[in-house]
Amino acid sequence: MSEKKYVRPLNFKTGRVEMNYGAGGKATAQLISDLFAEAFSNEYLLQGNDGADLPQCNGRLVMSTDSHVVTPLFFAGGDIGSLSVHGTVNDVAVCGAKPLYMSAGFILEEGFPLSDLKRIVESMANAAKEAGIYIVTGDTKVVEKGKGDGVYINTTGLGVIPNGISLSGAFCKPGDVVAVSGDIGDHGVAVMSERVNLGFETNVKSDTASLNRMTEALVKNVPSLRCMRDPTRGGLGNTLNEIAKQSGVGIEIREEDIPVKENTLAACEFLGLDPLYTANEGKLIAFCAEKDADKMLETMKADPLGKNAKLIGKCIEDEDHFVQMVTAFGGIRMVDWLTGEQLPRIC
Amino acid sequence: MSEKKYVRPLNFKTGRVEMNYGAGGKATAQLISDLFAEAFSNEYLLQGNDGADLPQCNGRLVMSTDSHVVTPLFFAGGDIGSLSVHGTVNDVAVCGAKPLYMSAGFILEEGFPLSDLKRIVESMANAAKEAGIYIVTGDTKVVEKGKGDGVYINTTGLGVIPNGISLSGAFCKPGDVVAVSGDIGDHGVAVMSERVNLGFETNVKSDTASLNRMTEALVKNVPSLRCMRDPTRGGLGNTLNEIAKQSGVGIEIREEDIPVKENTLAACEFLGLDPLYTANEGKLIAFCAEKDADKMLETMKADPLGKNAKLIGKCIEDEDHFVQMVTAFGGIRMVDWLTGEQLPRIC
């Protein structure tokens, strides 16, 4: 009796996800071995136990999780697969840690084309390889048609912090400066353009990318580094508000110094978006003492992903913890928390 | 300007999940602070950064992930909240590790009652407390009505393995014995009964529970412990096949020694289920050398969750790696891999 007798081979051309792929039996095992283990292959994943047995880490650990529900699944510059790796790598990296290991949990909708799933999984594998992180453990569930939307992916990342490093959104002080690593708003615009079939006209690509090399350099080069964040959902405006609240400071930014691509700005106007609240998936903001401002900026600029980095403002004393922007015309605009649903399912 | 001006307070009686709860703005922050941070409260979660900054761990690490899509969300003996904690605690624990930290990622469907969400989150919090694990980081996404099914929960667990301990499904040898920690099939029957409105008649409760105290005791007391597993999706039959394949052995079990409750057996017959392939969420199987068989059994029985533990069979030489069962009538039944979708969305 051959094992193969019991199952059809997976058809990555015209096949679709069936309910039994999630039932924990032979079909699940086949999907894991023929697709996931093949693409993500590493010694930890191949142990084949309920969890991955990983080496001891010398240093404090950082753990971060993100479920990805972006729609559409494929967009200019990336897809849900690469995004799910970049997003979690970045969440671990901005805490000052070196990302090492990642889990991947898939919720597949019955009927989802296996060709799309393969493309997504290979995109994850490439993104993980680029970032130098191992996908060490995973899980697959299948839900009935109409109870999901193609595929949702949870990734949870684990990293290790070098001894002596401690960063937090609560560490900023009046006088500290803030830099952004490049043009804002591209991810949100790329996804929204795709959603309204404007991809060709706007020509904006998602900035989705892993920032761990830039964060490692900042940790190394900037002695007074207080905090790093990737301004994803809610964009730059919301992230600055989070930090102002956590640190108990006000933040003043200068509109003319905030880098935005011209076509992103034009698309934002057309789509009714504010670039300040539009999602990024490959941008960093970082705070440090004024004395290290140039070091921070130069470190960002030295990274291929930070060429257009800019110092955009500073922390001030403000008991209301407001974020304010000096506009291009010299006025003051309040940059409040994002209250509505500017961009649902953007990541 | 008060922050509260911008948002209505969450209404946990009649409120429902809205799209903006997942947009990363003020509504997301409110859901996190009023519900998740309140229920899961611990020093790591309250850091409020993109990831949790955790102490150094002395020992190898174990990481495991599971997305939970069980339907219905509430069933006799548990709910998706407690299940999502137990499932991941157990996956870490059966690797021989002490579970320490957990992440929680929620995919909420627009319109889901906040009262149900609160009940689920509190159930998670209680389960985590009982197991002695901290929920240290989380994420919330919202999808449109009809793109989800109430709530899906991913949990990813992190644990530490005591020095000198190494377990794997690949370590079993001919002559080794296998024990199960109690009655099988209860979880699958409880969920399926609920689904077909038979809850009252079958009167079977899910066995969902954290097994980490039992696994710690086994690691401590059984020198030749080879491997532990929790037979969830696919049940005992499928899990034994996984281990037979990994270790390259055959496994022979005795039907008369496999503990099944009478009402579970009756419900299985009615529902067309085979208890051998029906999911468990609070049962353990463990393998050790024959000389430690009694130690293993006594250790299981000493735990409140293992009172009905039984030695059920042994590993044999078999180049086909078959699992076979000596039936109550003295015949031999092949226990093959689960091939179909016996129980979709059972966890």
XYZ file of C-alpha atoms in Angstrom:
694
model
C 0.000 0.000 0.000
C 1.501 3.277 -1.066
C 0.682 6.435 0.866
C -0.016 8.210 -2.398
C -2.961 5.938 -3.060
C -5.079 7.908 -0.651
C -4.741 11.424 -2.015
C -4.637 13.196 -5.332
C -1.449 15.204 -5.857
C -1.897 18.942 -5.274
C -2.621 20.743 -8.520
C -1.007 24.159 -8.317
C -2.349 25.167 -11.723
C -6.086 24.743 -11.472
C -6.610 23.284 -7.988
C -8.523 25.015 -5.228
C -8.499 24.883 -1.442
C -10.852 22.206 -0.120
C -12.292 21.899 3.372
C -10.229 18.790 4.180
C -6.977 20.761 3.767
C -7.750 22.124 7.220
C -9.002 18.973 8.911
C -5.629 17.873 10.269
C -5.491 14.646 8.292
C -3.586 13.483 5.269
C -4.643 16.408 3.070
C -3.339 18.883 5.652
C -0.068 16.980 5.894
C 0.225 17.029 2.106
C -0.379 20.781 1.871
C 2.265 21.330 4.538
C 4.886 19.114 2.920
C 4.261 20.054 -0.731
C 3.828 23.779 -0.229
C 4.844 25.256 3.115
C 7.782 23.031 4.069
C 9.067 23.249 0.515
C 8.975 27.048 0.396
C 10.014 27.894 3.961
C 12.442 24.991 4.390
C 14.748 25.312 7.419
C 15.988 22.973 10.127
C 13.484 24.176 12.742
C 10.364 23.884 10.582
C 11.452 20.446 9.412
C 11.500 19.065 12.964
C 7.813 18.371 12.338
C 6.679 18.574 15.971
C 3.845 20.645 17.452
C 6.211 23.518 18.107
C 9.671 24.510 16.937
C 12.590 23.714 19.268
C 14.888 26.760 19.002
C 18.339 27.588 20.380
C 18.783 29.625 23.556
C 18.861 33.391 22.888
C 21.374 35.573 24.683
C 19.491 38.732 25.442
C 16.002 39.985 26.178
C 13.342 38.776 23.775
C 10.833 40.723 21.735
C 7.572 39.164 20.576
C 5.079 40.790 18.223
C 2.042 39.594 16.288
C -0.013 40.809 13.338
C -2.933 39.304 11.457
C -3.031 40.384 7.829
C -6.353 40.853 6.044
C -5.333 43.241 3.258
C -7.606 43.436 0.225
C -6.835 42.977 -2.598
C -4.327 40.210 -1.901
C -2.027 41.383 -4.704
C -1.165 45.048 -5.266
C 1.545 47.119 -6.915
C 4.783 46.517 -5.042
C 3.737 43.489 -3.017
C 1.102 41.072 -1.812
C -0.322 39.747 1.457
C 2.591 37.286 1.676
C 5.480 39.738 1.583
C 3.446 42.199 3.660
C 2.853 39.634 6.398
C 6.594 39.095 6.749
C 7.632 42.748 6.486
C 4.972 43.886 8.960
C 6.071 41.554 11.733
C 9.802 41.865 11.034
C 9.353 45.620 11.400
C 7.321 45.411 14.600
C 10.081 43.332 16.193
C 12.866 45.467 14.712
C 11.518 48.830 15.891
C 11.703 47.530 19.474
C 15.471 47.441 18.951
C 15.613 43.673 18.426
C 17.177 41.518 15.756
C 14.291 39.472 14.283
C 15.155 35.753 14.335
C 12.098 33.524 14.104
C 8.554 33.763 12.843
C 5.383 31.692 12.938
C 2.791 31.723 10.160
C -0.901 30.921 10.627
C -3.110 30.672 7.535
C -6.894 30.918 7.427
C -7.849 29.801 3.924
C -11.258 30.191 2.318
C -12.651 27.100 0.635
C -12.264 27.443 -3.133
C -9.226 29.731 -3.010
C -6.978 28.988 -6.028
C -3.889 26.972 -5.064
C -1.939 28.926 -7.692
C -2.580 32.149 -5.754
C -1.705 30.457 -2.476
C 1.558 29.218 -3.931
C 2.422 32.682 -5.209
C 1.718 34.154 -1.767
C 3.697 31.504 0.093
C 6.687 31.945 -2.212
C 6.491 35.689 -1.720
C 6.590 35.121 2.070
C 9.560 32.810 1.687
C 11.473 35.401 -0.340
C 10.661 38.181 2.097
C 11.792 36.027 5.019
C 15.039 35.167 3.259
C 15.753 38.825 2.506
C 15.131 39.795 6.120
C 17.208 36.901 7.439
C 14.361 35.463 9.516
C 13.262 31.806 9.712
C 9.605 30.767 9.481
C 9.838 27.985 12.064
C 6.286 26.873 12.791
C 2.888 27.204 11.188
C -0.772 26.311 11.115
C -3.440 26.001 8.430
C -7.190 26.269 8.868
C -9.861 26.238 6.188
C -13.226 27.998 6.486
C -16.254 27.578 4.228
C -16.720 29.735 1.141
C -18.197 33.046 2.301
C -16.659 32.840 5.796
C -13.301 34.307 4.798
C -11.813 36.279 1.936
C -9.236 34.169 0.122
C -6.545 34.083 2.761
C -5.789 35.736 6.085
C -2.259 35.366 7.469
C -1.101 35.791 11.042
C 2.622 36.140 11.593
C 4.218 36.319 15.015
C 7.840 37.342 15.289
C 10.522 36.705 17.852
C 13.733 38.678 18.169
C 16.556 39.324 20.583
C 17.629 42.734 21.924
C 21.338 43.521 22.274
C 22.353 43.946 25.902
C 22.109 47.513 27.168
C 19.512 48.605 24.600
C 16.117 49.795 25.755
C 13.686 51.675 23.529
C 10.107 52.732 24.151
C 7.494 55.138 22.902
C 7.469 56.386 26.496
C 11.098 57.622 26.446
C 10.789 60.841 24.371
C 11.542 64.190 26.008
C 10.947 67.804 25.030
C 13.766 68.848 22.706
C 14.119 65.405 21.077
C 13.988 65.345 17.307
C 12.054 62.997 15.034
C 13.010 61.728 11.583
C 11.080 59.753 8.983
C 12.987 57.381 6.724
C 11.317 58.382 3.438
C 8.197 59.258 1.435
C 4.964 58.592 3.281
C 1.615 57.207 2.172
C 2.691 54.897 -0.659
C 1.323 51.625 0.725
C -2.136 52.998 1.445
C -2.357 54.654 -1.949
C -1.148 51.551 -3.803
C -3.752 49.328 -2.119
C -6.601 51.813 -2.436
C -5.770 52.489 -6.095
C -5.959 48.772 -6.777
C -9.273 48.575 -4.977
C -10.874 51.265 -7.138
C -9.090 50.089 -10.301
C -6.838 53.121 -10.453
C -3.574 51.214 -10.297
C -2.473 52.215 -13.749
C -3.324 55.891 -13.405
C -1.737 56.502 -10.005
C 1.356 54.396 -10.666
C 2.206 54.317 -6.945
C 3.837 51.179 -5.580
C 3.575 49.957 -2.016
C 6.726 50.631 0.005
C 6.384 47.262 1.780
C 9.863 46.191 2.965
C 11.774 44.883 5.965
C 13.495 47.648 7.923
C 15.597 45.505 10.241
C 18.920 46.488 8.713
C 18.136 50.169 9.164
C 16.943 49.670 12.739
C 20.052 47.670 13.634
C 22.236 50.488 12.282
C 20.274 53.094 14.246
C 20.582 51.096 17.460
C 24.325 50.873 16.860
C 25.010 54.455 15.743
C 22.644 56.657 17.732
C 23.480 56.629 21.460
C 20.431 58.652 22.510
C 17.932 56.716 20.367
C 14.645 56.813 22.304
C 12.128 55.047 20.153
C 11.421 53.744 16.667
C 8.040 52.948 15.067
C 6.764 51.927 11.677
C 3.743 54.121 10.900
C 1.426 51.498 9.346
C -2.357 51.618 9.906
C -3.237 55.186 10.912
C -0.098 56.505 9.229
C 2.387 59.086 10.464
C -0.284 61.224 12.121
C -1.657 58.490 14.320
C 1.752 57.069 15.232
C 2.995 60.482 16.366
C -0.090 60.806 18.556
C 0.580 57.416 20.141
C 4.110 58.455 21.040
C 3.090 61.921 22.276
C 0.601 60.254 24.601
C 3.009 57.531 25.790
C 5.839 59.976 26.472
C 3.638 62.767 27.796
C 5.002 65.370 25.364
C 3.714 67.479 22.496
C 5.146 66.982 19.002
C 5.595 69.724 16.421
C 6.249 68.739 12.811
C 6.944 70.851 9.728
C 4.799 70.133 6.684
C 7.480 71.277 4.235
C 9.937 68.687 5.567
C 7.597 65.692 5.348
C 8.543 63.726 2.243
C 5.634 62.713 -0.012
C 5.886 61.704 -3.664
C 4.056 63.981 -6.074
C 1.997 61.181 -7.589
C 1.130 59.867 -4.113
C -0.090 63.330 -3.154
C -2.133 63.598 -6.329
C -3.640 60.145 -5.775
C -4.447 61.030 -2.163
C -6.372 64.076 -3.352
C -8.236 62.006 -5.907
C -9.001 59.215 -3.417
C -9.934 61.602 -0.616
C -7.054 60.464 1.593
C -4.791 62.478 3.847
C -1.180 61.286 3.396
C -0.569 61.970 7.086
C -2.974 59.133 7.948
C -2.224 56.854 5.013
C -0.502 53.562 5.772
C 3.184 52.848 5.213
C 4.753 49.399 5.311
C 8.420 50.206 4.785
C 8.925 53.461 6.635
C 10.386 54.198 9.998
C 10.100 57.097 12.367
C 12.776 57.488 15.021
C 13.340 59.841 17.944
C 16.653 60.852 19.553
C 18.215 63.735 21.472
C 18.929 66.827 19.380
C 22.693 66.304 19.675
C 22.437 63.010 17.713
C 20.066 64.344 15.052
C 22.641 64.305 12.254
C 23.860 60.818 13.169
C 20.306 59.537 13.056
C 19.601 61.155 9.697
C 22.879 60.005 8.147
C 22.313 56.440 9.369
C 18.897 56.379 7.751
C 20.231 57.864 4.513
C 23.028 55.293 4.362
C 20.411 52.537 4.017
C 18.981 51.852 0.541
C 15.489 52.192 2.027
C 16.271 55.539 3.716
C 17.662 57.661 0.915
C 14.901 60.217 1.245
C 14.960 60.386 5.059
C 14.167 63.748 6.656
C 14.188 65.352 10.076
C 10.580 66.438 10.372
C 10.087 67.936 13.805
C 10.651 67.837 17.527
C 9.091 67.076 20.879
C 7.885 70.013 22.952
C 6.373 70.498 26.380
C 2.601 70.262 26.117
C 0.383 68.958 28.864
C -2.314 68.148 26.288
C 0.139 65.918 24.327
C -0.986 67.426 21.036
C 0.647 66.821 17.681
C 0.757 70.024 15.640
C 2.028 70.779 12.180
C 3.467 74.053 10.912
C 1.897 74.172 7.458
C 3.660 75.151 4.258
C 1.873 78.505 4.549
C 3.165 79.103 8.078
C -0.078 78.308 9.902
C -0.585 75.672 12.591
C -2.692 72.591 11.952
C -3.729 70.159 14.678
C -2.802 66.586 13.746
C -5.352 64.672 15.755
C -5.781 60.925 16.301
C -7.353 59.167 13.386
C -10.952 58.695 14.497
C -12.779 57.137 11.544
C -12.010 54.243 9.268
C -9.820 55.943 6.717
C -8.518 52.695 5.305
C -10.052 49.416 6.413
C -8.144 46.223 5.579
C -5.034 48.045 4.432
C -2.694 45.490 6.022
C -10.349 69.388 24.307
C -10.957 66.072 25.970
C -9.920 62.888 24.221
C -13.284 61.382 24.998
C -15.012 63.951 22.843
C -14.111 61.997 19.719
C -15.461 58.581 20.509
C -18.517 57.013 22.050
C -17.739 54.760 25.010
C -17.770 51.052 24.129
C -21.145 49.527 24.860
C -20.582 45.958 25.989
C -24.307 45.290 26.301
C -25.725 46.061 22.875
C -22.715 47.366 20.909
C -21.281 45.665 17.864
C -17.903 45.564 16.174
C -17.521 48.384 13.641
C -15.043 48.614 10.794
C -13.100 51.446 12.442
C -12.194 49.193 15.404
C -9.609 47.715 13.069
C -8.361 50.873 11.367
C -5.512 51.542 13.790
C -6.903 54.861 15.005
C -8.632 56.016 18.138
C -11.330 53.342 18.045
C -8.701 50.598 17.872
C -6.834 52.168 20.786
C -10.081 52.306 22.774
C -10.912 48.654 22.117
C -7.412 47.690 23.227
C -7.461 49.737 26.419
C -11.073 49.079 27.467
C -11.191 45.385 26.628
C -7.902 43.618 25.908
C -5.523 45.495 28.226
C -8.132 45.353 30.980
C -8.644 41.594 30.716
C -5.091 40.452 29.970
C -3.321 43.062 32.115
C 0.363 42.328 32.752
C 3.551 44.365 32.759
C 4.621 43.272 29.272
C 1.347 43.994 27.501
C 1.119 47.380 29.208
C 4.434 48.526 27.719
C 2.295 49.611 24.779
C 4.979 49.307 22.098
C 4.821 47.440 18.766
C 6.202 44.318 20.419
C 6.606 43.053 23.969
C 10.056 43.424 25.537
C 10.566 40.187 27.529
C 13.264 38.933 29.916
C 16.083 36.676 28.757
C 15.168 32.974 28.898
C 17.669 30.444 30.173
C 17.197 27.451 27.966
C 16.147 26.515 24.457
C 12.947 28.115 23.256
C 9.811 26.551 21.834
C 7.485 28.495 19.560
C 4.102 27.260 18.331
C 1.143 28.859 16.581
C -2.516 28.038 16.029
C -5.356 29.913 14.367
C -8.719 29.074 15.869
C -11.841 29.053 13.712
C -14.088 26.757 15.745
C -17.810 26.947 15.107
C -19.940 27.496 17.096
C -17.942 29.969 19.177
C -19.503 28.732 22.416
C -19.970 25.059 23.236
C -20.428 22.820 26.266
C -17.249 22.992 28.330
C -15.612 25.988 26.642
C -15.498 28.576 23.907
C -13.107 29.816 21.235
C -11.367 31.985 23.859
C -10.385 29.266 26.314
C -9.694 26.883 23.418
C -7.275 29.344 21.796
C -5.234 29.483 25.002
C -5.368 25.757 25.813
C -4.473 24.740 22.265
C -1.303 26.776 22.125
C -0.272 26.147 25.733
C -0.510 22.440 24.945
C 1.444 22.654 21.688
C 4.301 24.348 23.543
C 4.024 22.058 26.573
C 4.136 18.775 24.638
C 7.530 19.820 23.256
C 8.764 19.580 26.845
C 8.730 23.347 27.417
C 7.271 25.496 30.158
C 4.866 27.895 28.385
C 5.668 31.499 29.353
C 4.300 34.030 26.867
C 1.570 34.213 24.266
C 0.439 36.575 21.539
C -3.199 36.982 20.502
C -4.358 38.125 17.066
C -8.071 38.760 16.515
C -9.892 38.883 13.184
C -13.321 40.286 13.999
C -16.319 40.334 11.678
C -18.134 43.638 11.397
C -21.342 43.479 13.427
C -20.099 40.909 15.949
C -21.686 41.604 19.358
C -19.267 43.254 21.782
C -20.910 41.295 24.601
C -19.784 38.033 22.960
C -16.326 39.430 22.330
C -16.014 40.434 25.978
C -17.099 36.984 27.117
C -14.503 35.372 24.836
C -11.708 37.704 25.905
C -12.456 37.124 29.580
C -12.473 33.390 28.959
C -9.022 33.715 27.356
C -7.788 35.736 30.301
C -8.989 33.105 32.775
C -7.449 30.269 30.781
C -4.138 32.136 30.576
C -4.168 32.773 34.308
C -4.870 29.123 35.077
C -2.029 27.994 32.823
C 0.358 30.590 34.245
C 1.060 32.170 30.847
C 1.096 35.886 29.998
C -0.648 37.292 26.918
C 2.021 39.879 26.120
C 1.183 41.302 22.707
C -1.794 41.395 20.386
C -3.415 42.648 17.230
C -6.963 43.368 16.097
C -8.281 43.445 12.559
C -11.867 43.897 11.401
C -13.288 42.456 8.166
C -16.612 43.302 6.525
C -19.773 41.388 7.395
C -19.716 38.182 5.351
C -15.899 38.034 5.153
C -15.434 36.307 8.493
C -17.498 34.371 11.012
C -17.740 36.305 14.242
C -14.182 35.990 15.444
C -11.051 34.079 14.497
C -8.205 34.014 17.018
C -4.558 33.255 16.397
C -2.430 32.519 19.427
C 1.310 31.969 19.288
C 3.075 30.598 22.327
C 6.618 30.809 23.571
C 8.150 28.520 26.161
C 11.493 27.453 27.538
C 12.838 23.884 27.681
C 14.736 22.718 30.775
C 18.389 21.976 29.995
C 19.023 18.380 28.999
C 15.483 17.708 27.792
C 14.862 16.781 24.178
C 11.624 15.278 22.918
C 10.464 14.536 19.405
C 7.941 12.490 17.491
C 11.015 11.025 15.780
C 12.471 9.431 18.954
C 10.182 6.411 19.443
C 11.633 2.898 19.157
C 10.138 -0.595 18.870
C 9.224 -1.752 22.368
C 8.291 1.722 23.620
C 4.886 2.047 25.232
C 2.233 4.689 24.689
C -0.278 6.076 27.171
C -3.271 8.375 26.754
C -4.181 10.684 29.627
C -7.942 10.054 29.569
C -11.219 9.615 27.654
C -10.961 10.460 23.986
C -13.311 12.249 21.589
C -15.122 14.593 23.972
C -14.177 17.886 22.313
C -15.234 16.840 18.831
C -18.514 15.403 20.081
C -19.307 18.488 22.185
C -18.758 20.847 19.247
C -20.578 18.682 16.702
C -23.504 18.142 19.071
C -23.826 21.897 19.442
C -23.723 22.301 15.688
C -26.606 19.928 15.094
C -28.520 21.094 18.194
C -27.950 17.876 20.085
C -26.169 19.472 23.042
C -28.839 18.563 25.550
C -29.263 14.957 24.422
C -25.584 13.995 24.224
C -24.579 15.826 27.391
C -20.879 15.607 26.448
C -18.614 18.480 27.441
C -15.433 19.504 25.660
C -12.300 18.419 27.502
C -10.545 21.694 26.584
C -7.827 22.328 29.200
C -4.173 23.267 29.615
C -1.943 20.245 30.086
C 1.276 22.029 31.029
C 1.307 20.814 34.625
C 1.003 17.207 33.509
C 3.687 17.612 30.849
C 6.069 19.229 33.342
C 5.577 16.316 35.717
C 6.188 13.784 32.942
C 9.366 15.561 31.879
C 10.534 15.447 35.481
C 9.486 11.892 36.384
C 9.992 9.821 33.237
C 13.680 9.533 32.289
C 13.051 7.758 28.984
C 10.227 10.058 27.854
C 10.457 10.159 24.032
C 7.597 12.280 22.882
C 4.305 13.858 23.912
C 1.457 15.053 21.682
C -2.044 16.412 22.143
C -4.297 14.574 19.688
C -6.454 17.490 18.489
C -7.668 17.711 14.873
C -7.528 14.212 13.429
C -7.745 12.678 16.888
C -5.776 9.817 18.392
C -5.718 7.842 15.138
C -4.101 10.544 13.077
C -1.626 11.565 15.766
C -0.405 7.989 16.168
C 0.134 7.824 12.403
C 2.172 11.039 12.487
C 4.450 9.621 15.142
C 4.756 6.199 13.475
C 5.875 7.946 10.307
C 8.272 10.337 12.070
C 9.902 7.598 14.126
C 9.820 4.965 11.394
C 8.004 2.403 13.565
C 4.687 0.618 13.604
C 2.269 1.161 16.493
C -0.097 -1.430 17.911
C -2.910 -0.325 20.195
C -5.546 -2.285 22.109
C -9.154 -1.179 21.617
C -10.233 -2.433 25.056
C -7.687 -0.182 26.772
C -8.638 3.040 24.965
C -10.778 5.084 27.345
C -13.983 6.509 25.830
C -17.021 7.710 27.779
C -20.195 5.774 27.125
C -22.196 8.831 26.142
C -19.373 9.996 23.865
C -19.399 6.633 22.153
C -23.190 6.761 21.773
C -23.021 10.302 20.374
C -20.275 9.278 17.959
C -22.487 6.528 16.624
C -25.391 8.911 16.236
C -23.255 11.598 14.590
C -21.408 9.162 12.346
C -18.053 9.874 13.955
C -15.226 7.527 14.826
C -13.884 8.372 18.309
C -10.394 7.422 17.129
C -10.429 10.418 14.775
C -12.477 12.776 16.901
C -10.711 15.842 18.284
C -9.472 16.217 21.851
C -8.347 19.502 23.400
C -7.265 18.374 26.854
C -5.705 14.971 26.278
C -2.128 13.904 26.008
C -0.432 10.908 24.504
C 3.080 10.108 25.649
C 5.709 7.536 24.689
C 8.522 6.120 26.829
C 10.647 2.993 27.178
C 8.793 -0.017 28.592
C 10.791 0.112 31.844
C 9.261 3.530 32.691
C 5.691 2.578 31.711
C 4.374 2.556 35.268
C 6.082 5.842 36.151
C 4.495 7.463 33.109
C 1.048 6.117 33.918
C 1.255 7.047 37.618
C 2.435 10.566 36.762
C -0.535 11.042 34.458
C -2.945 9.642 37.041
C -1.572 11.949 39.745
C -2.773 14.966 37.746
C -6.458 15.979 38.095
C -6.711 15.888 34.289
C -5.208 12.395 34.021
C -7.287 10.307 36.414
C -8.486 8.025 33.654
C -5.080 7.606 31.973
C -4.354 4.250 30.345
C -1.455 2.450 28.702
C -2.918 1.697 25.286
C -0.228 0.062 23.215
C 3.346 -0.127 22.010
C 5.708 0.584 19.143
C 6.710 -2.356 16.963
C 9.031 -2.910 14.043
C 7.129 -2.280 10.804
C 8.696 -0.930 7.665
C 5.281 0.292 6.483
C 4.850 2.371 9.681
C 1.271 1.196 10.083
C -0.910 1.828 13.107
C -2.991 -1.240 13.956
C -5.578 -1.901 16.611
C -6.379 -5.200 18.284
C -10.169 -4.970 18.459
C -12.316 -5.933 21.406
C -13.188 -9.098 19.486
C -9.540 -10.019 19.014
C -9.302 -9.013 15.349
C -6.873 -6.524 13.821
C -8.072 -3.211 12.404
C -5.855 -0.876 10.400
C -5.926 2.645 11.849
C -5.107 4.688 8.778
C -4.443 8.392 8.357
C -7.562 10.497 8.401
C -8.133 11.247 4.729
C -11.407 13.150 4.551
C -12.807 16.092 6.455
C -14.244 14.330 9.456
C -14.658 17.516 11.440
C -14.036 20.851 9.760
C -13.600 23.904 12.004
C -13.395 21.857 15.181
C -10.689 24.095 16.691
